[in-house]
Amino acid sequence: MDRYAVAGNPVEHSKSPFIHGCFARQTGQALEYTRLLVPLDAFVPAVKAFAAAGAKGCNVTVPFKFEAHAAAACSTERARLAGAANTLRFDAAGWFADNTDGAGLVADVQRNAGFDVAGRDLLLVGAGGAAAGVLGPLLELRPRRVVVANRSVHKAQQLVRAHQPLAERCGAELSAAALDGCGTGYQLVLNATAASLQGDGVPVPASVLARGALAYDMMYGPAAAGFLQWAAAHGATGRDGLGMLVEQAAEAFFVWRGVRPDTTPVLAQLRSASARAS
Ligand code: ATR
């Protein structure tokens, strides 16, 4: 049976084994998907050992996405633009790296949430790995304007510089801003910060939300709860990142197996499990 895993630290709460298990049963693919807890200083040796034992690939999660990209023999353009990879395929010629996070977000926002990004004003809050993974795929949907706001403004500027040529090709205005000076009235506000994990509140004022805006947190579960409450309190439609998680997994499944699973029943199962838990 072909073997895959999610490699990270921590990984014990990862939902990826459940999601890929559902995909495998649904598509009739014979594969096993487990968790690989990787020591913080040993990503490459741990994944090499996994590959040497016959595995076919892995997903990569916090904090190894940058290392995964750097260690790969070749990568997709979307992974290069993000400088990070969440999917590795162990090819005979070496590791092939991809980043399916942005495609996952875009599928969830456009298809599942029914929000058309073209021509809209977007605020992307955060400039770490999570933000880097989604900016390129968002620009490709040809929004009118994207502002990247971050606590450390220089990181937002760096991300903007790297994506400026793509923004120009897509006819989108792209700029960087500080959290307290990022403008008002965005139709889509995306939270890609780790602020909630540090016990902090939403790092931007409610004036960033246009009437009826979609307010999207790339996290899910308790980590997204504060943001969703904030969205509801200010008349926005809140959405957590559970759909993005399932969609990025489907895209990774396609990279490995060449088959696209149906994400709808898997997302519905996860949503009802999380409703039961809360
Ligand atoms: P990830 O890979 O999840 O994006 P990361 O690369 O560590 O993780 O990035 C975390 C993001 O959350 C960064 O944009 C960070 O801002 P800084 O670049 O200024 O560090 C942001 N962040 C973390 N804690 C925050 C807080 N309490 N308030 C606002 N932003 C925060």
PDB file of N, CA and C in Angstrom, residues 191 193 195-196 200-205 217 226-228 230-231:
ATOM      1  N   ASN A 191      -7.758  36.800   7.701  1.00  0.00           N
ATOM      2  CA  ASN A 191      -6.828  36.791   8.825  1.00  0.00           C
ATOM      3  C   ASN A 191      -5.851  35.632   8.676  1.00  0.00           C
ATOM      4  N   THR A 193      -2.918  35.740  10.509  1.00  0.00           N
ATOM      5  CA  THR A 193      -1.972  35.917  11.617  1.00  0.00           C
ATOM      6  C   THR A 193      -2.127  34.800  12.640  1.00  0.00           C
ATOM      7  N   ALA A 195      -2.210  35.688  15.782  1.00  0.00           N
ATOM      8  CA  ALA A 195      -2.531  36.501  16.961  1.00  0.00           C
ATOM      9  C   ALA A 195      -3.366  35.735  17.988  1.00  0.00           C
ATOM     10  N   SER A 196      -4.358  34.952  17.499  1.00  0.00           N
ATOM     11  CA  SER A 196      -5.248  34.262  18.453  1.00  0.00           C
ATOM     12  C   SER A 196      -4.481  33.200  19.244  1.00  0.00           C
ATOM     13  N   ASP A 200      -4.174  36.993  21.781  1.00  0.00           N
ATOM     14  CA  ASP A 200      -4.515  38.375  21.423  1.00  0.00           C
ATOM     15  C   ASP A 200      -5.801  38.415  20.597  1.00  0.00           C
ATOM     16  N   GLY A 201      -6.418  39.569  20.566  1.00  0.00           N
ATOM     17  CA  GLY A 201      -7.662  39.740  19.808  1.00  0.00           C
ATOM     18  C   GLY A 201      -7.387  39.971  18.332  1.00  0.00           C
ATOM     19  N   VAL A 202      -8.438  40.313  17.597  1.00  0.00           N
ATOM     20  CA  VAL A 202      -8.308  40.586  16.164  1.00  0.00           C
ATOM     21  C   VAL A 202      -7.428  41.825  15.991  1.00  0.00           C
ATOM     22  N   PRO A 203      -6.386  41.729  15.176  1.00  0.00           N
ATOM     23  CA  PRO A 203      -5.390  42.811  15.150  1.00  0.00           C
ATOM     24  C   PRO A 203      -5.719  44.009  14.267  1.00  0.00           C
ATOM     25  N   VAL A 204      -6.943  44.077  13.708  1.00  0.00           N
ATOM     26  CA  VAL A 204      -7.312  45.245  12.886  1.00  0.00           C
ATOM     27  C   VAL A 204      -8.652  45.804  13.388  1.00  0.00           C
ATOM     28  N   PRO A 205      -8.916  47.109  13.178  1.00  0.00           N
ATOM     29  CA  PRO A 205     -10.190  47.687  13.620  1.00  0.00           C
ATOM     30  C   PRO A 205     -11.348  47.225  12.745  1.00  0.00           C
ATOM     31  N   ASP A 217     -11.078  33.608   8.484  1.00  0.00           N
ATOM     32  CA  ASP A 217      -9.908  33.258   9.302  1.00  0.00           C
ATOM     33  C   ASP A 217      -9.329  31.965   8.760  1.00  0.00           C
ATOM     34  N   GLY A 226     -12.592  33.687  18.212  1.00  0.00           N
ATOM     35  CA  GLY A 226     -12.605  35.126  18.498  1.00  0.00           C
ATOM     36  C   GLY A 226     -12.839  35.946  17.236  1.00  0.00           C
ATOM     37  N   PHE A 227     -12.214  35.548  16.153  1.00  0.00           N
ATOM     38  CA  PHE A 227     -12.363  36.267  14.880  1.00  0.00           C
ATOM     39  C   PHE A 227     -13.800  36.145  14.358  1.00  0.00           C
ATOM     40  N   LEU A 228     -14.369  34.957  14.477  1.00  0.00           N
ATOM     41  CA  LEU A 228     -15.742  34.747  13.998  1.00  0.00           C
ATOM     42  C   LEU A 228     -16.733  35.568  14.818  1.00  0.00           C
ATOM     43  N   TRP A 230     -16.033  38.397  16.355  1.00  0.00           N
ATOM     44  CA  TRP A 230     -15.771  39.777  15.930  1.00  0.00           C
ATOM     45  C   TRP A 230     -16.516  40.066  14.626  1.00  0.00           C
ATOM     46  N   ALA A 231     -16.431  39.142  13.670  1.00  0.00           N
ATOM     47  CA  ALA A 231     -17.107  39.322  12.372  1.00  0.00           C
ATOM     48  C   ALA A 231     -18.614  39.465  12.584  1.00  0.00           C
TER      49      ALA A 231
END
